[in-house]
Amino acid sequence: MTTSVDERTKAVEEELDAEYAGVGWWGSVYRAPRRRRWYRLIPAEEISGEQRADLVAWQTRPRRRELVPVVSGERGEQRQVGGHWFQVVSYETDARRSLADALGDPEPADRVAAVAAVLRVYPDWRRAIGTGLVPLPADIVLTEDRGPLLLPLPPWGAPPLGLLFGEPARIAHLAPEAARGRLPLDRDPGLYALVVAARRCFENLPEDEPGRLLQRAACAAVFTDEERLPSWMRRVEPVRAVRDRLRELTGPGAANPGSEEAGRLADALDAARRAMDPVTAVRTLRTTANPRMAVGLAHAALVDRADYGLLLLAAEIAREDLREPLEALSLLERAVQADPRRPEAYAAQLSIIGGLWSVLQGRLAQAAAGSFMERLNATARTAFQRLPEDQQREYAHEMARCLIGQGAYAEANAHVHTWLHDSGKTLMWWRFDLMLDYAETFLLLGRRADAAKVAEQVRAGLRRMRDNREMSADEIHEHGMRLAELDRRLGDDE
């Protein structure tokens, strides 16, 4: 049976110069984008003369923006294709994809975005077609300029049971009441079919024989437990929420959700789509006072892909919210490996290591292994060398703290001297962070007079900034505290 269908499809493709796009609620759908045509081929024996007249009448109906125009066929509406007679419905559009194609996209967010857009326009389709509208994914085309469009049909309702058995995809989108042979009075069958399409963004339909699939549809259990989402994504609240709602709407006792449900579902799907960006999901957890969960989610998402921006964000949270600089450094090292050309991770490494040395020199000095200290040293030096020159100047203070922390006082002094002098001539006295580093290195090298001289320059500079209001009070206070500590150390050396 499968072979004959495949052979028939291939023959139709060759004769129409088109590609098979999928099964529609009635007939099969083919696309021929080079001719701005899509076709629906319904076997002639499957429809009545009255239905054929309904199809032809669509060619003269007023055009609607949300529907693909039905046009007359190049070789008539009834023709023999691949050895079989079909009623051919011709549609004029330059769309290249259908919702069926979008549901096969590897990126979950792309699948969800497509279904959300369809749900937003569904109420317009229903008003245009009537209550018998049941769109399958292949019945919906996606355009770049006009959004989702429907390949329209008369509101005939469900095909006979025999036609459903011939195309299992139709059974999967059939409401449970309809699968049990009852009218789905409590549900909108078209909205139900789109809810099934939405669930397909997250789960897989079973590859089952039609009879078994009909039983599953009648019991509202058509989906398998096979996931289409990465494990981390299933932990994100907006994703869980919309999945729970979709399961509720396709459950055995779901009530009629009302016409406004399509818009609400679209909103929920859009929220889930935004949350499928790991950086957005992690940042949201951070803002809701769950920084540890945020870093945990980042680690889970990084199993699938080493995302540079996510690594930077997780490192920032580990450092600033969790006060775990070593965890932050580990994440930044992975960021460097993910993209060694970008400077942000190097700058963050320098900032962390510069502050870490003061801790290691204190109560952790005895516990810190020599190899660990060497690794920090190597990381800091590499990070500084790989920064662009303008950022090297910006992070010269952090590098100076690293060198001072290592005990490389002479190197730190020369380093600060270089970056304090613009083009080797002008002393940038307003870089108080570097000026104080300069004074400290002189003091550590035993050159007290030089240290005191630089300290006086800092004092005069801060006074000038305060008088002219050229620096914020907080910054002046921060530098003033460092200056006071330097003055204390200078006094101790007397």
Coordinates of C-alpha atoms in Angstrom, one line a residue:
M1 CA 0.0 0.0 0.0
T2 CA 2.8 2.5 0.9
T3 CA 4.6 1.7 -2.3
S4 CA 1.6 2.4 -4.5
V5 CA 0.9 5.7 -2.7
D6 CA 4.6 6.7 -3.0
E7 CA 4.5 5.9 -6.7
R8 CA 1.3 7.9 -7.2
T9 CA 2.7 10.9 -5.4
K10 CA 5.9 10.8 -7.5
A11 CA 3.9 10.6 -10.6
V12 CA 1.8 13.6 -9.6
E13 CA 4.9 15.6 -8.7
E14 CA 6.4 14.9 -12.1
E15 CA 3.3 15.8 -14.0
L16 CA 2.5 18.9 -12.1
D17 CA 6.1 20.0 -11.7
A18 CA 5.4 20.4 -8.1
E19 CA 6.4 18.9 -4.7
Y20 CA 4.2 17.0 -2.3
A21 CA 3.5 19.2 0.8
G22 CA 1.3 16.9 2.9
V23 CA -2.1 15.6 3.5
G24 CA -5.0 18.2 3.7
W25 CA -8.3 17.8 5.5
W26 CA -9.6 16.9 2.0
G27 CA -7.1 15.7 -0.7
S28 CA -3.4 16.0 -0.8
V29 CA -1.5 19.3 -1.2
Y30 CA 1.3 20.1 -3.6
R31 CA 3.4 23.3 -4.0
A32 CA 4.9 24.7 -7.2
P33 CA 6.5 27.9 -6.1
R34 CA 8.2 28.6 -9.5
R35 CA 4.7 29.1 -10.9
R36 CA 3.2 30.8 -7.8
R37 CA 0.9 27.8 -7.4
W38 CA -0.3 25.4 -4.8
Y39 CA -2.6 22.5 -5.7
R40 CA -5.0 20.4 -3.8
L41 CA -5.7 17.0 -5.5
I42 CA -8.9 15.2 -4.4
P43 CA -9.5 11.8 -5.9
A44 CA -12.6 12.2 -8.1
E45 CA -14.4 9.3 -6.5
E46 CA -14.1 10.9 -3.0
I47 CA -16.4 13.9 -3.7
S48 CA -19.8 14.4 -5.2
G49 CA -21.0 16.5 -8.1
E50 CA -22.3 19.1 -5.6
Q51 CA -19.0 19.3 -3.9
R52 CA -17.2 19.8 -7.2
A53 CA -19.5 22.7 -8.0
D54 CA -18.7 24.2 -4.5
L55 CA -15.0 24.1 -5.4
V56 CA -15.5 25.7 -8.8
A57 CA -17.6 28.4 -7.2
W58 CA -14.7 29.5 -5.0
Q59 CA -12.9 30.8 -8.1
T60 CA -15.5 33.7 -8.3
R61 CA -15.8 34.5 -4.6
P62 CA -14.5 37.9 -3.4
R63 CA -10.9 37.7 -2.4
R64 CA -10.0 38.0 1.3
R65 CA -6.6 39.0 2.6
E66 CA -6.3 36.0 5.0
L67 CA -7.2 33.4 2.3
V68 CA -5.1 32.2 -0.7
P69 CA -7.0 33.0 -3.9
V70 CA -8.6 30.0 -5.7
V71 CA -7.9 30.3 -9.5
S72 CA -8.9 28.3 -12.5
G73 CA -6.7 25.4 -13.4
E74 CA -4.3 25.7 -16.3
R75 CA -5.8 22.4 -17.8
G76 CA -9.2 22.4 -16.1
E77 CA -10.5 21.4 -12.7
Q78 CA -10.8 17.7 -13.5
R79 CA -7.9 15.9 -15.0
Q80 CA -6.1 12.7 -15.1
V81 CA -2.7 12.8 -13.2
G82 CA -0.5 9.8 -12.8
G83 CA -3.1 7.5 -14.2
H84 CA -5.9 8.7 -11.8
W85 CA -8.6 11.2 -12.0
F86 CA -8.6 14.1 -9.6
Q87 CA -10.5 17.2 -8.8
V88 CA -7.7 19.8 -8.9
V89 CA -8.0 23.0 -6.9
S90 CA -5.4 25.6 -7.9
Y91 CA -4.3 28.3 -5.5
E92 CA -2.2 31.4 -6.4
T93 CA 0.5 32.3 -3.9
D94 CA 4.3 32.6 -3.8
A95 CA 4.5 30.9 -0.4
R96 CA 7.3 28.4 -0.2
R97 CA 6.4 26.7 3.1
S98 CA 3.4 25.3 4.9
L99 CA 2.8 24.9 8.6
A100 CA 3.6 21.2 8.1
D101 CA 7.1 22.2 7.0
A102 CA 7.4 24.5 10.0
L103 CA 6.5 21.7 12.4
G104 CA 9.5 19.9 11.1
D105 CA 11.9 22.7 11.9
P106 CA 14.7 21.6 14.3
E107 CA 14.5 24.7 16.4
P108 CA 11.5 24.5 18.9
A109 CA 11.1 28.3 19.0
D110 CA 10.6 28.4 15.2
R111 CA 7.9 25.7 15.4
V112 CA 6.1 27.5 18.2
A113 CA 6.3 30.9 16.5
A114 CA 4.7 29.5 13.4
V115 CA 1.7 27.9 15.3
A116 CA 1.2 31.1 17.4
A117 CA 0.9 33.1 14.2
V118 CA -1.6 30.7 12.8
L119 CA -3.7 30.8 16.0
R120 CA -3.9 34.6 15.8
V121 CA -5.5 34.5 12.3
Y122 CA -7.7 31.4 12.9
P123 CA -10.7 33.5 14.0
D124 CA -10.7 35.3 10.7
W125 CA -10.5 32.0 8.8
R126 CA -13.4 30.6 10.8
R127 CA -15.5 33.7 10.0
A128 CA -14.6 33.4 6.3
I129 CA -15.2 29.6 6.0
G130 CA -17.8 28.7 8.6
T131 CA -18.0 26.1 11.4
G132 CA -16.9 23.2 9.2
L133 CA -13.4 24.6 9.0
V134 CA -10.7 22.1 10.1
P135 CA -7.3 23.1 8.9
L136 CA -4.5 20.6 8.8
P137 CA -0.9 21.8 8.8
A138 CA -0.5 21.3 5.1
D139 CA -3.7 23.4 4.5
I140 CA -1.8 26.5 5.8
V141 CA 0.9 28.3 3.9
L142 CA 3.4 30.7 5.5
T143 CA 4.3 33.9 3.7
E144 CA 7.0 36.5 4.6
D145 CA 4.8 39.5 4.0
R146 CA 1.3 38.5 4.8
G147 CA 1.8 35.9 7.5
P148 CA -0.1 32.5 7.6
L149 CA -2.7 32.1 4.8
L150 CA -5.3 29.4 4.4
L151 CA -5.8 27.2 1.3
P152 CA -9.6 27.4 1.5
L153 CA -12.2 24.7 1.1
P154 CA -16.0 24.8 1.4
P155 CA -17.0 23.9 5.0
W156 CA -17.7 20.3 4.4
G157 CA -16.8 19.0 7.8
A158 CA -14.9 15.7 8.3
P159 CA -14.3 13.3 5.4
P160 CA -15.9 9.9 5.5
L161 CA -14.3 7.3 7.8
G162 CA -12.8 5.5 4.9
L163 CA -10.9 8.6 3.8
L164 CA -9.7 9.2 7.4
F165 CA -8.3 5.6 7.5
G166 CA -6.5 6.3 4.2
E167 CA -4.6 9.3 5.7
P168 CA -3.7 8.7 9.4
A169 CA -2.6 12.4 9.8
R170 CA -6.3 13.3 9.6
I171 CA -7.2 11.0 12.4
A172 CA -4.5 12.5 14.6
H173 CA -6.2 15.9 14.3
L174 CA -9.7 14.6 14.9
A175 CA -11.5 15.6 18.1
P176 CA -12.2 12.7 20.4
E177 CA -16.0 13.0 20.0
A178 CA -15.7 12.9 16.2
A179 CA -13.4 9.9 16.5
R180 CA -16.2 8.2 18.5
G181 CA -18.7 8.9 15.8
R182 CA -20.4 11.8 17.6
L183 CA -20.7 15.4 16.6
P184 CA -18.1 17.5 18.5
L185 CA -20.7 19.8 20.0
D186 CA -18.6 20.9 22.9
R187 CA -15.5 21.7 20.9
D188 CA -14.5 23.8 17.9
P189 CA -13.1 21.1 15.6
G190 CA -10.9 23.5 13.8
L191 CA -9.4 25.0 16.9
Y192 CA -8.9 21.4 18.2
A193 CA -6.9 20.5 15.1
L194 CA -4.7 23.6 15.6
V195 CA -4.2 22.7 19.3
V196 CA -3.0 19.2 18.1
A197 CA -0.6 21.0 15.7
A198 CA 0.6 23.1 18.7
R199 CA 1.3 20.0 20.7
R200 CA 3.3 18.7 17.8
C201 CA 5.8 21.5 18.6
F202 CA 6.6 19.6 21.8
E203 CA 5.7 16.0 21.2
N204 CA 5.6 13.4 18.5
L205 CA 2.6 11.7 17.0
P206 CA 2.8 7.9 16.9
E207 CA 3.5 6.0 13.8
D208 CA 0.6 3.6 14.3
E209 CA -1.8 1.8 12.0
P210 CA -5.1 3.7 11.4
G211 CA -7.4 1.5 13.5
R212 CA -5.1 1.8 16.5
L213 CA -4.7 5.5 15.9
L214 CA -8.4 6.0 15.8
Q215 CA -8.8 4.3 19.1
R216 CA -6.1 6.6 20.6
A217 CA -7.9 9.7 19.1
A218 CA -11.2 8.6 20.6
C219 CA -9.6 8.3 24.0
A220 CA -7.8 11.7 23.6
A221 CA -4.4 9.9 23.9
V222 CA -3.0 10.3 20.4
F223 CA 0.4 11.6 21.5
T224 CA 3.3 9.5 22.6
D225 CA 5.6 10.3 25.5
E226 CA 8.5 11.0 23.0
E227 CA 9.8 14.5 23.6
R228 CA 10.9 17.0 21.0
L229 CA 12.4 19.5 23.5
P230 CA 15.8 19.6 25.2
S231 CA 15.6 18.6 28.8
W232 CA 16.5 22.1 30.1
M233 CA 13.7 23.6 28.1
R234 CA 11.1 21.4 29.8
R235 CA 12.1 23.0 33.1
V236 CA 11.1 26.5 32.0
E237 CA 7.9 27.7 33.5
P238 CA 6.2 29.4 30.4
V239 CA 6.9 26.2 28.4
R240 CA 5.5 24.0 31.1
A241 CA 2.4 26.2 31.5
V242 CA 1.5 26.2 27.8
R243 CA 2.0 22.5 27.5
D244 CA -0.3 21.9 30.4
R245 CA -2.9 24.1 28.8
L246 CA -2.6 22.2 25.4
R247 CA -3.0 18.9 27.2
E248 CA -6.0 20.2 29.0
L249 CA -7.6 21.3 25.7
T250 CA -7.0 18.0 24.1
G251 CA -8.1 15.9 27.1
P252 CA -11.2 13.7 27.1
G253 CA -13.5 16.0 29.0
A254 CA -12.3 19.4 27.8
A255 CA -15.1 22.0 27.6
N256 CA -15.6 24.4 24.7
P257 CA -12.9 27.0 25.4
G258 CA -14.6 29.8 23.5
S259 CA -13.5 31.9 20.5
E260 CA -11.1 34.0 22.5
E261 CA -9.0 30.9 23.4
A262 CA -7.1 31.0 20.1
G263 CA -5.6 34.4 21.0
R264 CA -4.8 33.4 24.6
L265 CA -3.0 30.3 23.3
A266 CA -1.1 32.4 20.8
D267 CA 0.0 34.7 23.7
A268 CA 1.0 31.7 25.8
L269 CA 3.0 30.2 22.9
D270 CA 4.8 33.4 22.3
A271 CA 5.7 33.6 26.0
A272 CA 7.0 30.0 25.7
R273 CA 8.9 30.9 22.5
R274 CA 10.7 33.8 24.2
A275 CA 11.6 31.6 27.2
M276 CA 13.1 29.0 24.8
D277 CA 16.0 31.4 24.5
P278 CA 18.3 30.1 27.3
V279 CA 19.7 33.6 28.1
T280 CA 16.2 34.9 28.5
A281 CA 15.1 32.0 30.7
V282 CA 18.2 32.3 32.9
R283 CA 17.9 36.0 33.2
T284 CA 14.2 35.6 34.2
L285 CA 15.1 33.2 37.0
R286 CA 17.7 35.6 38.2
T287 CA 15.3 38.5 38.4
T288 CA 12.8 36.4 40.4
A289 CA 15.5 35.9 43.1
N290 CA 16.5 32.4 42.1
P291 CA 20.1 32.9 41.1
R292 CA 21.2 29.3 42.0
M293 CA 18.4 27.8 39.9
A294 CA 19.4 30.2 37.1
V295 CA 23.0 28.9 37.1
G296 CA 21.7 25.4 37.3
L297 CA 19.4 26.0 34.3
A298 CA 22.3 27.5 32.4
H299 CA 24.5 24.4 33.0
A300 CA 21.6 22.2 31.8
A301 CA 21.2 24.3 28.6
L302 CA 25.0 24.3 28.0
V303 CA 24.9 20.6 27.7
D304 CA 23.3 21.0 24.3
R305 CA 25.3 23.9 23.1
A306 CA 28.1 26.1 24.4
D307 CA 26.5 29.5 24.0
Y308 CA 28.9 32.4 24.6
G309 CA 26.3 34.9 25.8
L310 CA 24.8 32.3 28.2
L311 CA 28.2 31.5 29.6
L312 CA 28.9 35.2 30.3
L313 CA 25.5 35.6 32.0
A314 CA 26.0 32.5 34.1
A315 CA 29.4 33.7 35.1
E316 CA 28.0 37.1 36.1
I317 CA 25.4 35.5 38.2
A318 CA 27.9 33.1 39.9
R319 CA 30.1 36.1 40.7
E320 CA 27.7 38.8 41.7
D321 CA 24.7 36.9 43.1
L322 CA 26.2 33.7 44.4
R323 CA 29.6 35.1 45.4
E324 CA 31.3 32.2 43.8
P325 CA 34.3 33.6 41.8
L326 CA 35.8 30.2 41.1
E327 CA 32.6 29.0 39.5
A328 CA 32.5 32.2 37.5
L329 CA 36.1 31.7 36.3
S330 CA 35.2 28.1 35.2
L331 CA 32.3 29.4 33.1
L332 CA 34.4 32.1 31.6
E333 CA 37.1 29.6 30.6
R334 CA 34.4 27.7 28.7
A335 CA 33.3 31.0 27.1
V336 CA 36.9 31.7 25.9
Q337 CA 37.0 28.2 24.4
A338 CA 33.6 28.8 22.7
D339 CA 34.8 32.0 21.0
P340 CA 38.4 33.0 21.6
R341 CA 38.1 36.1 19.4
R342 CA 35.6 38.0 21.6
P343 CA 36.9 40.2 24.4
E344 CA 34.1 40.1 27.0
A345 CA 35.2 36.9 28.7
Y346 CA 38.8 38.1 28.9
A347 CA 37.7 41.4 30.6
A348 CA 35.5 39.5 33.0
Q349 CA 38.4 37.1 33.9
L350 CA 40.7 40.0 34.6
S351 CA 38.1 41.7 36.8
I352 CA 37.5 38.5 38.9
I353 CA 41.1 37.6 39.2
G354 CA 42.1 41.1 40.2
G355 CA 39.7 40.9 43.1
L356 CA 40.5 37.3 43.9
W357 CA 44.1 38.0 44.8
S358 CA 43.3 39.9 47.9
V359 CA 41.3 36.9 49.1
L360 CA 44.0 34.5 48.3
Q361 CA 46.6 36.7 50.0
G362 CA 44.5 36.6 53.2
R363 CA 42.9 33.6 54.9
L364 CA 43.0 31.4 51.8
A365 CA 46.7 31.9 51.1
Q366 CA 47.8 28.8 52.9
A367 CA 45.2 26.6 51.3
A368 CA 45.8 27.8 47.7
A369 CA 47.9 25.3 45.8
G370 CA 50.8 26.6 43.8
S371 CA 49.5 25.2 40.6
F372 CA 46.2 27.0 41.1
M373 CA 48.0 30.3 41.7
E374 CA 50.1 29.7 38.5
R375 CA 46.9 29.0 36.6
L376 CA 45.3 32.2 37.7
N377 CA 48.5 34.1 36.7
A378 CA 48.5 32.5 33.3
T379 CA 44.8 33.2 32.8
A380 CA 45.2 36.8 33.7
R381 CA 48.2 37.4 31.5
T382 CA 46.5 35.7 28.5
A383 CA 43.3 37.6 29.0
F384 CA 45.1 40.9 29.1
Q385 CA 47.1 40.2 26.0
R386 CA 44.1 39.2 24.0
L387 CA 42.1 42.4 24.8
P388 CA 42.1 45.1 22.1
E389 CA 44.3 48.1 23.1
D390 CA 41.5 50.4 24.1
Q391 CA 40.2 47.7 26.5
Q392 CA 43.7 47.0 27.8
R393 CA 43.8 50.6 28.9
E394 CA 40.3 50.2 30.5
Y395 CA 41.4 47.0 32.3
A396 CA 45.0 48.1 33.2
H397 CA 44.0 48.5 36.8
E398 CA 42.6 44.9 37.0
M399 CA 45.9 43.6 35.5
A400 CA 47.9 45.7 38.0
R401 CA 46.0 44.0 40.8
C402 CA 46.8 40.6 39.4
L403 CA 50.5 41.5 39.2
I404 CA 50.6 43.0 42.7
G405 CA 48.8 39.9 44.0
Q406 CA 51.5 37.7 42.5
G407 CA 54.2 39.7 44.1
A408 CA 55.5 40.9 40.7
Y409 CA 55.9 44.5 42.1
A410 CA 58.5 45.8 39.6
E411 CA 56.5 44.4 36.7
A412 CA 53.3 45.9 38.1
N413 CA 55.1 49.3 38.5
A414 CA 56.3 49.3 34.9
H415 CA 52.9 48.1 33.7
V416 CA 51.1 51.0 35.5
H417 CA 53.6 53.5 34.3
T418 CA 53.0 52.5 30.7
W419 CA 49.2 52.8 30.9
L420 CA 49.2 56.0 33.0
H421 CA 51.0 57.9 30.2
D422 CA 49.0 58.6 27.1
S423 CA 51.3 58.1 24.1
G424 CA 54.2 57.9 26.5
K425 CA 54.0 61.6 27.5
T426 CA 50.9 62.9 29.3
L427 CA 50.3 61.6 32.8
M428 CA 46.6 60.7 33.1
W429 CA 46.3 61.8 36.8
W430 CA 42.5 61.4 36.6
R431 CA 42.9 57.6 36.4
F432 CA 42.9 57.4 40.2
D433 CA 42.6 53.6 40.2
L434 CA 46.0 53.3 38.3
M435 CA 47.5 56.2 40.3
L436 CA 46.8 54.4 43.5
D437 CA 48.2 51.2 42.1
Y438 CA 51.3 53.2 41.1
A439 CA 51.8 54.5 44.6
E440 CA 51.2 51.1 46.1
T441 CA 53.9 49.5 43.8
F442 CA 56.4 52.2 44.9
L443 CA 55.6 51.4 48.5
L444 CA 56.0 47.7 48.0
L445 CA 59.3 48.3 46.3
G446 CA 60.5 50.3 49.2
R447 CA 60.4 53.6 47.4
R448 CA 58.5 55.5 50.0
A449 CA 59.2 59.0 48.8
D450 CA 57.9 58.1 45.3
A451 CA 54.8 56.6 46.8
A452 CA 54.1 59.7 48.9
K453 CA 54.6 61.9 45.9
V454 CA 52.0 60.0 43.9
A455 CA 49.7 59.9 46.9
E456 CA 49.8 63.7 47.0
Q457 CA 49.0 63.9 43.3
V458 CA 45.9 61.7 44.0
R459 CA 44.9 63.9 46.9
A460 CA 45.1 67.0 44.8
G461 CA 43.3 65.4 41.9
L462 CA 40.4 64.2 44.1
R463 CA 40.1 67.7 45.6
R464 CA 39.9 69.2 42.1
M465 CA 37.2 66.7 41.0
R466 CA 35.2 67.4 44.1
D467 CA 35.4 71.2 43.7
N468 CA 34.5 71.0 40.0
R469 CA 31.9 68.3 40.5
E470 CA 33.5 66.3 37.7
M471 CA 33.2 62.9 39.5
S472 CA 30.4 61.3 41.5
A473 CA 30.6 61.4 45.2
D474 CA 30.6 57.6 45.4
E475 CA 33.6 57.4 43.1
I476 CA 35.5 60.1 45.1
H477 CA 34.7 58.2 48.3
E478 CA 35.9 54.9 46.9
H479 CA 39.2 56.4 45.8
G480 CA 39.5 58.4 49.0
M481 CA 39.2 55.2 51.1
R482 CA 42.0 53.6 49.1
L483 CA 44.1 56.8 49.6
A484 CA 43.4 56.7 53.3
E485 CA 44.7 53.1 53.5
L486 CA 47.8 54.1 51.6
D487 CA 48.4 57.0 54.0
R488 CA 48.1 54.6 56.9
R489 CA 50.7 52.3 55.4
L490 CA 53.0 55.2 54.6
G491 CA 52.7 56.3 58.3
D492 CA 53.4 52.7 59.5
D493 CA 56.7 52.7 57.5
E494 CA 58.0 55.9 59.1

